Tab-separated table of C-alpha atoms in Angstrom:
chain	number	residue	atom	x	y	z
A	833	MET	CA	0.000	0.000	0.000
A	834	LYS	CA	1.327	3.413	-0.976
A	835	ILE	CA	-0.225	6.526	0.553
A	836	ILE	CA	0.211	10.203	-0.236
A	837	GLN	CA	-1.474	12.865	1.917
A	838	ALA	CA	-1.824	16.591	1.395
A	839	THR	CA	-3.765	19.492	2.801
A	840	LYS	CA	-4.610	23.013	1.745
A	841	ASN	CA	-6.158	25.978	3.498
A	842	GLY	CA	-7.359	28.911	1.451
A	843	ALA	CA	-4.915	30.345	-1.066
A	844	GLU	CA	-1.851	28.654	0.390
A	845	ASN	CA	0.051	26.005	-1.542
A	846	TRP	CA	-0.561	22.297	-1.087
A	847	ARG	CA	1.305	20.891	1.903
A	848	TYR	CA	2.350	17.269	1.384
A	849	LEU	CA	2.949	14.986	4.352
A	850	GLN	CA	4.979	12.531	2.295
A	851	LYS	CA	7.160	12.929	-0.761
A	852	LYS	CA	4.956	13.789	-3.711
A	853	GLU	CA	4.937	11.003	-6.296
A	854	LEU	CA	2.674	9.567	-8.961
A	855	LEU	CA	0.486	6.689	-7.786
A	856	LYS	CA	-1.110	3.928	-9.827
A	857	ASN	CA	-4.929	4.139	-9.848
A	858	PRO	CA	-5.314	5.271	-6.233
A	859	LEU	CA	-8.467	5.715	-4.199
A	860	VAL	CA	-8.473	9.445	-3.439
A	861	LEU	CA	-10.424	10.573	-0.362
A	862	VAL	CA	-11.189	14.301	-0.330
A	863	PHE	CA	-12.524	15.602	2.990
A	864	GLY	CA	-13.267	19.302	3.251
A	865	ASN	CA	-15.332	22.184	4.482
A	866	ARG	CA	-18.701	22.409	2.709
A	867	TYR	CA	-18.149	25.979	1.527
A	868	LEU	CA	-14.889	24.934	-0.142
A	869	LEU	CA	-16.491	21.919	-1.814
A	870	GLU	CA	-19.198	24.189	-3.234
A	871	ASP	CA	-16.537	26.294	-4.971
A	872	GLU	CA	-16.048	25.032	-8.531
A	873	ASN	CA	-12.598	26.619	-8.658
A	874	VAL	CA	-11.545	24.605	-5.614
A	875	ILE	CA	-12.817	21.387	-7.189
A	876	LYS	CA	-11.001	22.220	-10.418
A	877	GLU	CA	-7.788	22.814	-8.483
A	878	ILE	CA	-8.149	19.490	-6.629
A	879	LYS	CA	-8.646	17.601	-9.882
A	880	GLN	CA	-5.629	19.297	-11.416
A	881	GLU	CA	-3.397	18.478	-8.451
A	882	PHE	CA	-4.751	14.915	-8.130
A	883	SER	CA	-5.522	13.995	-11.719
A	884	TYR	CA	-6.715	10.464	-10.980
A	885	GLU	CA	-9.828	8.523	-11.964
A	886	ASN	CA	-11.306	7.776	-8.528
A	887	LEU	CA	-11.951	10.836	-6.370
A	888	VAL	CA	-14.450	10.609	-3.509
A	889	PHE	CA	-15.603	13.889	-1.955
A	890	ALA	CA	-17.233	14.397	1.467
A	891	SER	CA	-18.047	17.569	3.388
A	892	THR	CA	-17.119	17.610	7.046
A	893	SER	CA	-17.433	19.282	10.409
A	894	GLY	CA	-13.639	19.247	10.642
A	895	GLU	CA	-10.904	17.263	8.912
A	896	ILE	CA	-8.565	14.736	10.530
A	897	LEU	CA	-5.096	14.258	9.083
A	898	ASP	CA	-2.009	12.706	10.647
A	899	GLY	CA	-3.521	12.791	14.120
A	900	SER	CA	-4.447	16.484	13.909
A	901	MET	CA	-7.847	18.166	13.630
A	902	LEU	CA	-8.128	20.787	10.885
A	903	ASP	CA	-10.854	23.340	10.181
A	904	ASN	CA	-11.901	25.024	6.938
A	905	SER	CA	-9.438	23.004	4.902
A	906	ILE	CA	-9.186	20.427	2.160
A	907	SER	CA	-7.617	17.156	3.348
A	908	ILE	CA	-6.624	14.562	0.744
A	909	THR	CA	-5.456	10.981	1.152
A	910	ALA	CA	-4.545	9.023	-1.985
A	911	ILE	CA	-4.262	5.261	-1.412
A	912	GLU	CA	-2.684	2.884	-3.915
A	913	LEU	CA	-3.625	-0.716	-3.158
A	914	GLU	CA	-0.885	-3.115	-4.243
A	915	ASN	CA	-2.340	-6.524	-3.287
A	916	SER	CA	-6.062	-5.779	-3.368
A	917	THR	CA	-8.647	-3.792	-5.321
A	918	PHE	CA	-11.575	-1.448	-4.828
A	919	ILE	CA	-14.850	-0.574	-6.554
A	920	ILE	CA	-16.773	2.672	-5.988
A	921	GLU	CA	-20.500	3.157	-6.598
A	922	ARG	CA	-22.896	6.019	-5.879
A	923	GLU	CA	-26.622	6.750	-5.797
A	924	ASN	CA	-28.765	9.765	-4.946
A	925	ILE	CA	-31.786	9.690	-2.677
A	926	ALA	CA	-33.764	11.825	-5.157
A	927	ASN	CA	-33.942	8.774	-7.446
A	928	PHE	CA	-35.606	6.634	-4.761
A	929	ASN	CA	-38.539	8.793	-3.683
A	930	MET	CA	-36.558	9.649	-0.528
A	931	GLN	CA	-36.707	5.988	0.595
A	932	THR	CA	-33.243	5.471	2.043
A	933	HIS	CA	-33.539	1.710	2.511
A	934	LEU	CA	-34.322	1.329	-1.206
A	935	LEU	CA	-31.192	3.296	-2.055
A	936	GLY	CA	-29.190	0.973	0.201
A	937	GLU	CA	-30.551	-2.116	-1.534
A	938	ALA	CA	-29.935	-0.688	-5.014
A	939	ILE	CA	-26.380	0.478	-4.469
A	940	LEU	CA	-25.377	-2.833	-2.900
A	941	GLU	CA	-26.624	-4.721	-5.969
A	942	LYS	CA	-23.958	-2.982	-8.053
A	943	PHE	CA	-21.112	-4.735	-6.220
A	944	PRO	CA	-19.725	-8.159	-7.156
A	945	LYS	CA	-19.729	-10.181	-3.933
A	946	GLU	CA	-16.801	-12.513	-4.638
A	947	LYS	CA	-13.822	-11.588	-2.438
A	948	LEU	CA	-15.634	-8.489	-1.150
A	949	LYS	CA	-14.155	-7.880	2.308
A	950	HIS	CA	-15.397	-4.506	3.486
A	951	LEU	CA	-17.677	-1.580	2.570
A	952	PHE	CA	-16.885	1.991	3.574
A	953	VAL	CA	-19.848	4.387	3.418
A	954	LEU	CA	-19.914	8.152	2.926
A	955	ALA	CA	-23.484	9.461	2.971
A	956	ASP	CA	-25.422	12.711	3.021
A	957	GLY	CA	-25.590	13.720	6.666
A	958	PHE	CA	-29.347	14.303	6.631
A	959	LEU	CA	-30.387	10.886	5.327
A	960	ASP	CA	-31.792	8.279	7.693
A	961	GLY	CA	-28.609	6.346	8.369
A	962	SER	CA	-30.455	3.530	10.108
A	963	LYS	CA	-32.612	2.880	7.046
A	964	LEU	CA	-29.570	3.080	4.787
A	965	ILE	CA	-27.854	0.371	6.824
A	966	GLU	CA	-31.048	-1.696	6.771
A	967	GLY	CA	-31.027	-1.618	2.968
A	968	LEU	CA	-27.315	-2.405	2.719
A	969	GLU	CA	-27.542	-5.376	5.063
A	970	LYS	CA	-30.707	-6.888	3.613
A	971	LYS	CA	-28.829	-9.246	1.262
A	972	LEU	CA	-25.287	-8.870	2.573
A	973	SER	CA	-23.256	-11.752	3.951
A	974	LYS	CA	-22.316	-11.395	7.616
A	975	THR	CA	-18.693	-11.933	6.617
A	976	ILE	CA	-18.657	-8.518	4.905
A	977	SER	CA	-18.228	-5.629	7.341
A	978	ILE	CA	-19.493	-2.048	6.984
A	979	THR	CA	-18.108	1.156	8.489
A	980	GLY	CA	-18.174	4.815	7.507
A	981	GLY	CA	-19.883	8.057	8.314
A	982	MET	CA	-22.506	10.660	7.541
A	983	CYS	CA	-21.087	13.835	6.042
A	984	GLY	CA	-20.964	17.048	8.067
A	985	ASP	CA	-21.452	20.798	7.712
A	986	ASP	CA	-19.642	22.152	10.781
A	987	ALA	CA	-22.367	23.057	13.317
A	988	ARG	CA	-24.521	24.805	10.716
A	989	PHE	CA	-26.815	21.845	9.921
A	990	GLU	CA	-27.786	23.407	6.588
A	991	LYS	CA	-26.713	20.795	4.040
A	992	THR	CA	-23.944	18.303	3.390
A	993	LEU	CA	-22.175	17.306	0.184
A	994	SER	CA	-20.590	14.178	-1.246
A	995	SER	CA	-19.870	12.659	-4.639
A	996	TYR	CA	-17.790	10.281	-6.710
A	997	ASN	CA	-15.749	12.231	-9.310
A	998	ASP	CA	-18.600	14.712	-9.956
A	999	ASN	CA	-18.901	18.073	-8.221
A	1000	PRO	CA	-20.132	17.390	-4.662
A	1001	LYS	CA	-23.900	17.506	-4.221
A	1002	THR	CA	-26.653	16.841	-1.696
A	1003	GLY	CA	-28.449	13.506	-1.301
A	1004	GLU	CA	-25.480	11.386	-2.370
A	1005	VAL	CA	-24.372	8.048	-0.951
A	1006	VAL	CA	-20.928	6.830	-2.003
A	1007	LEU	CA	-19.934	3.244	-1.256
A	1008	ILE	CA	-16.349	1.973	-1.478
A	1009	GLY	CA	-15.962	-1.802	-1.740
A	1010	LEU	CA	-12.610	-3.317	-0.763
A	1011	TYR	CA	-11.635	-6.665	-2.282
A	1012	GLY	CA	-8.824	-9.123	-1.655
A	1013	ASP	CA	-7.813	-12.194	0.313
A	1014	SER	CA	-4.873	-10.366	1.884
A	1015	LEU	CA	-6.926	-7.456	3.222
A	1016	GLU	CA	-7.260	-7.132	6.978
A	1017	VAL	CA	-9.915	-4.697	8.186
A	1018	THR	CA	-10.681	-4.170	11.864
A	1019	PHE	CA	-12.797	-1.511	13.512
A	1020	ALA	CA	-14.397	-0.296	16.721
A	1021	SER	CA	-16.610	2.496	17.975
A	1022	ALA	CA	-16.760	4.040	21.450
A	1023	GLY	CA	-18.171	7.162	23.046
A	1024	GLY	CA	-17.414	8.139	26.610
A	1025	TRP	CA	-20.864	9.551	27.398
A	1026	PHE	CA	-22.740	8.658	30.570
A	1027	PRO	CA	-26.491	8.771	31.307
A	1028	PHE	CA	-28.154	11.115	33.784
A	1029	GLY	CA	-31.702	11.648	34.916
A	1030	PRO	CA	-34.567	9.141	34.805
A	1031	GLU	CA	-34.924	6.449	32.165
A	1032	ARG	CA	-38.095	7.025	30.172
A	1033	LYS	CA	-40.002	5.358	27.316
A	1034	ILE	CA	-40.690	6.553	23.779
A	1035	THR	CA	-44.462	6.264	23.459
A	1036	LYS	CA	-44.969	7.763	19.993
A	1037	SER	CA	-42.505	7.958	17.109
A	1038	LYS	CA	-42.080	7.441	13.391
A	1039	ASP	CA	-38.690	6.477	12.010
A	1040	ASN	CA	-36.306	9.134	13.351
A	1041	ILE	CA	-38.975	11.521	14.702
A	1042	VAL	CA	-39.930	11.250	18.374
A	1043	PHE	CA	-43.330	12.753	19.152
A	1044	GLU	CA	-43.964	11.577	22.709
A	1045	ILE	CA	-41.912	10.411	25.682
A	1046	ASP	CA	-43.884	8.930	28.589
A	1047	ASN	CA	-47.039	10.061	26.762
A	1048	LYS	CA	-45.915	13.699	26.888
A	1049	PRO	CA	-44.676	15.894	24.001
A	1050	ALA	CA	-41.073	14.839	23.453
A	1051	LEU	CA	-39.676	18.345	22.921
A	1052	ASP	CA	-41.347	19.591	26.116
A	1053	VAL	CA	-39.875	16.704	28.128
A	1054	TYR	CA	-36.425	17.416	26.725
A	1055	LYS	CA	-36.605	21.170	27.348
A	1056	ASN	CA	-37.954	20.753	30.874
A	1057	HIS	CA	-35.185	18.370	31.803
A	1058	LEU	CA	-32.411	20.590	30.448
A	1059	ALA	CA	-33.965	23.838	31.714
A	1060	HIS	CA	-31.762	26.838	30.757
A	1061	ARG	CA	-29.332	24.550	28.934
A	1062	ALA	CA	-31.983	24.006	26.217
A	1063	ILE	CA	-31.513	27.562	24.926
A	1064	GLY	CA	-30.237	27.492	21.355
A	1065	LEU	CA	-31.720	24.188	20.185
A	1066	PRO	CA	-30.907	22.211	18.131
A	1067	SER	CA	-27.175	23.050	18.360
A	1068	ALA	CA	-27.351	23.034	22.172
A	1069	SER	CA	-28.544	19.417	22.049
A	1070	LEU	CA	-25.171	18.273	20.685
A	1071	SER	CA	-23.918	18.418	24.264
A	1072	PHE	CA	-26.900	16.373	25.510
A	1073	PRO	CA	-27.701	13.501	23.125
A	1074	LEU	CA	-30.066	10.630	23.866
A	1075	ASN	CA	-29.225	7.088	24.901
A	1076	ILE	CA	-31.774	4.814	23.224
A	1077	THR	CA	-32.228	1.107	23.891
A	1078	TYR	CA	-34.483	-0.593	21.358
A	1079	GLU	CA	-37.161	-2.930	22.732
A	1080	GLY	CA	-35.654	-6.403	23.125
A	1081	LYS	CA	-32.059	-5.160	22.738
A	1082	ALA	CA	-29.394	-5.055	25.427
A	1083	GLN	CA	-27.046	-2.485	23.862
A	1084	ALA	CA	-28.023	1.169	23.588
A	1085	VAL	CA	-27.233	3.524	20.713
A	1086	VAL	CA	-26.506	7.218	21.052
A	1087	ARG	CA	-28.714	9.531	19.033
A	1088	THR	CA	-27.978	13.163	18.185
A	1089	ILE	CA	-30.881	15.593	17.877
A	1090	LEU	CA	-30.552	17.071	14.375
A	1091	ALA	CA	-33.549	19.376	14.577
A	1092	VAL	CA	-36.678	20.174	16.543
A	1093	ASP	CA	-40.237	20.586	15.278
A	1094	GLU	CA	-41.808	23.275	17.442
A	1095	SER	CA	-45.225	22.898	15.788
A	1096	GLN	CA	-45.443	19.193	16.704
A	1097	HIS	CA	-43.270	19.432	19.832
A	1098	ALA	CA	-41.096	16.692	18.329
A	1099	LEU	CA	-37.423	15.742	18.275
A	1100	ILE	CA	-35.827	14.843	14.939
A	1101	LEU	CA	-32.929	12.472	15.487
A	1102	ALA	CA	-29.979	11.339	13.349
A	1103	GLY	CA	-31.275	7.744	13.365
A	1104	ASP	CA	-34.312	5.642	14.143
A	1105	ALA	CA	-35.956	5.740	17.567
A	1106	PRO	CA	-38.729	3.096	17.606
A	1107	LYS	CA	-41.765	3.220	19.843
A	1108	ASN	CA	-41.299	1.478	23.228
A	1109	SER	CA	-37.544	2.113	23.202
A	1110	LYS	CA	-36.036	3.220	26.494
A	1111	VAL	CA	-34.529	6.703	26.402
A	1112	GLN	CA	-32.247	8.619	28.741
A	1113	LEU	CA	-30.243	11.831	28.465
A	1114	LEU	CA	-26.453	11.723	28.170
A	1115	MET	CA	-23.644	14.057	29.088
A	1116	ALA	CA	-19.876	13.759	29.174
A	1117	SER	CA	-16.671	15.231	30.466
A	1118	VAL	CA	-13.870	16.045	28.036
A	1119	ASP	CA	-11.618	13.461	29.639
A	1120	ALA	CA	-14.285	10.768	29.243
A	1121	LEU	CA	-14.659	11.528	25.536
A	1122	ILE	CA	-10.902	11.388	24.998
A	1123	ASP	CA	-10.779	8.074	26.854
A	1124	GLY	CA	-13.559	6.828	24.572
A	1125	ALA	CA	-11.499	7.615	21.470
A	1126	GLN	CA	-8.501	5.808	22.896
A	1127	ASN	CA	-10.694	2.848	23.846
A	1128	ALA	CA	-12.069	2.589	20.289
A	1129	THR	CA	-8.543	2.545	18.899
A	1130	GLU	CA	-7.325	-0.105	21.300
A	1131	LEU	CA	-10.314	-2.306	20.486
A	1132	ALA	CA	-9.667	-1.928	16.741
A	1133	VAL	CA	-5.991	-2.794	17.194
A	1134	HIS	CA	-6.666	-5.785	19.448
A	1135	ASN	CA	-5.950	-9.170	17.834
A	1136	ARG	CA	-4.830	-7.710	14.500
A	1137	GLU	CA	-2.461	-9.985	12.599
A	1138	LYS	CA	-0.722	-7.143	10.731
A	1139	LYS	CA	0.077	-3.550	11.516
A	1140	ALA	CA	-2.531	-1.174	10.160
A	1141	GLU	CA	-1.328	0.841	7.185
A	1142	ILE	CA	-4.180	3.364	7.147
A	1143	ALA	CA	-6.601	4.435	9.885
A	1144	LEU	CA	-9.932	5.980	8.848
A	1145	LEU	CA	-11.370	7.994	11.750
A	1146	VAL	CA	-14.948	9.228	11.895
A	1147	SER	CA	-15.749	11.263	14.984
A	1148	CYS	CA	-18.794	13.403	15.766
A	1149	ILE	CA	-19.470	17.132	15.621
A	1150	GLY	CA	-21.042	16.850	19.090
A	1151	ARG	CA	-17.789	15.549	20.556
A	1152	LYS	CA	-15.897	18.370	18.879
A	1153	LEU	CA	-18.168	21.026	20.359
A	1154	VAL	CA	-18.005	19.559	23.859
A	1155	MET	CA	-14.205	19.210	23.791
A	1156	ASN	CA	-13.820	22.673	22.255
A	1157	LYS	CA	-10.157	23.742	22.474
A	1158	ARG	CA	-9.146	20.266	23.648
A	1159	VAL	CA	-10.601	18.515	20.584
A	1160	GLY	CA	-7.140	17.814	19.188
A	1161	GLU	CA	-6.395	15.604	22.168
A	1162	GLU	CA	-8.685	12.798	21.021
A	1163	THR	CA	-6.919	12.425	17.689
A	1164	GLU	CA	-3.538	12.702	19.420
A	1165	TYR	CA	-4.484	9.823	21.729
A	1166	VAL	CA	-5.629	7.784	18.749
A	1167	LYS	CA	-2.285	8.352	17.064
A	1168	GLU	CA	-0.403	7.331	20.207
A	1169	SER	CA	-2.388	4.075	20.346
A	1170	LEU	CA	-1.449	3.117	16.773
A	1171	ASP	CA	1.837	1.959	15.320
A	1172	GLU	CA	3.988	4.934	14.319
A	1173	SER	CA	3.908	3.760	10.686
A	1174	THR	CA	0.098	3.917	10.474
A	1175	LEU	CA	-1.158	6.940	8.519
A	1176	ILE	CA	-4.344	8.649	9.647
A	1177	THR	CA	-7.183	10.383	7.842
A	1178	GLY	CA	-10.834	11.071	8.632
A	1179	PHE	CA	-13.400	13.700	9.517
A	1180	TYR	CA	-15.939	14.976	12.016
A	1181	SER	CA	-19.407	13.868	11.019
A	1182	TYR	CA	-23.147	13.858	11.661
A	1183	GLY	CA	-23.155	10.092	12.300
A	1184	GLN	CA	-20.812	7.126	12.515
A	1185	ILE	CA	-21.389	3.699	10.966
A	1186	ALA	CA	-19.961	0.528	12.515
A	1187	PRO	CA	-21.032	-2.652	14.293
A	1188	PHE	CA	-21.073	-2.806	18.066
A	1189	ASN	CA	-17.860	-4.314	19.337
A	1190	GLY	CA	-18.051	-8.092	18.954
A	1191	ASN	CA	-21.205	-7.849	16.840
A	1192	ASP	CA	-21.595	-8.489	13.101
A	1193	HIS	CA	-24.684	-6.266	12.721
A	1194	THR	CA	-23.924	-2.688	11.642
A	1195	ASN	CA	-25.408	0.256	13.541
A	1196	LEU	CA	-25.663	3.985	13.116
A	1197	HIS	CA	-23.979	5.716	16.037
A	1198	ASN	CA	-23.866	9.332	17.097
A	1199	GLN	CA	-21.338	11.023	19.360
A	1200	THR	CA	-18.741	8.260	19.029
A	1201	MET	CA	-15.246	7.900	17.655
A	1202	THR	CA	-15.237	5.143	15.029
A	1203	VAL	CA	-11.892	3.718	13.950
A	1204	THR	CA	-11.390	1.579	10.816
A	1205	LEU	CA	-7.930	0.042	10.359
A	1206	ILE	CA	-6.871	-1.353	6.979
A	1207	SER	CA	-3.806	-3.262	5.802
A	1208	GLU	CA	-3.004	-5.470	2.808
């Protein structure tokens, strides 16, 4: 595996982290601020500097490169696979009547299944990630793992962009399939949040919209519990996500509140929240979040046969806002937990995609650090 990384901020020149050289048919991951990815001149410049056939774009809430967190930049990682291969496919939700699970089913059908080892997902941050995973997993062998993330837009929550080769656009889902007998892919996801207050029950919901908690308007329950801390919703809710345990399940998922519907007194979440699920508020200290990132890395490293060559990190905008000036510490701890030869890329997102540790079923997570380690 050969990897070249570079970054650019504004009008400055490209800064390469390794010696610049020509790669053979690399997978090029372009993570950047949404405003930059909307600029056609920026896209033209990227394609001139990295004149390859397979460029994948994703807007972020912050870029991760070499263990550092960057803002308002373009971060590029070009990966040449020497003993394995990749296939990239894309679809747009507008072609599926906004039915995300149908998009998931359709995009998966494009991939040959023989020797498929792993799928890495980059999706519009406002799609229903839970339904997307449902569609992807409907006919997928349990031996094929899925990780990835939902694109970001800083803390603006206006729109997100992604694409494969084309100019980045809304509604896109890009899926990268990794093939090869020699590939080793491991992963883990951890948070560091802890619950507070009473455990309640979701009594009325539809998909990712929660209308009632304990038979009371969900937004009213949330506001009353947070009191003055609820000022500035929905951005204020990034510091107080929800811990949701589906009926019949033992493990809880963290759900970010993406928006609120004042007219219906409802909470709009980043993933599904079925009726009869248990729900409890979460909060965290900065140290606990940093420990969570280190824990995810150690779990991903555990029992690997080979040293990871590339680490793909997907963290959450909520974690970034809570950690504030200390946000760089979580990526520093991740770097310290990896072999010094492992290169790092990634981004801050609106959702993280990975199985629970020790589980082969993929979940949408919020407010976690998800680590995917790849070697040939």
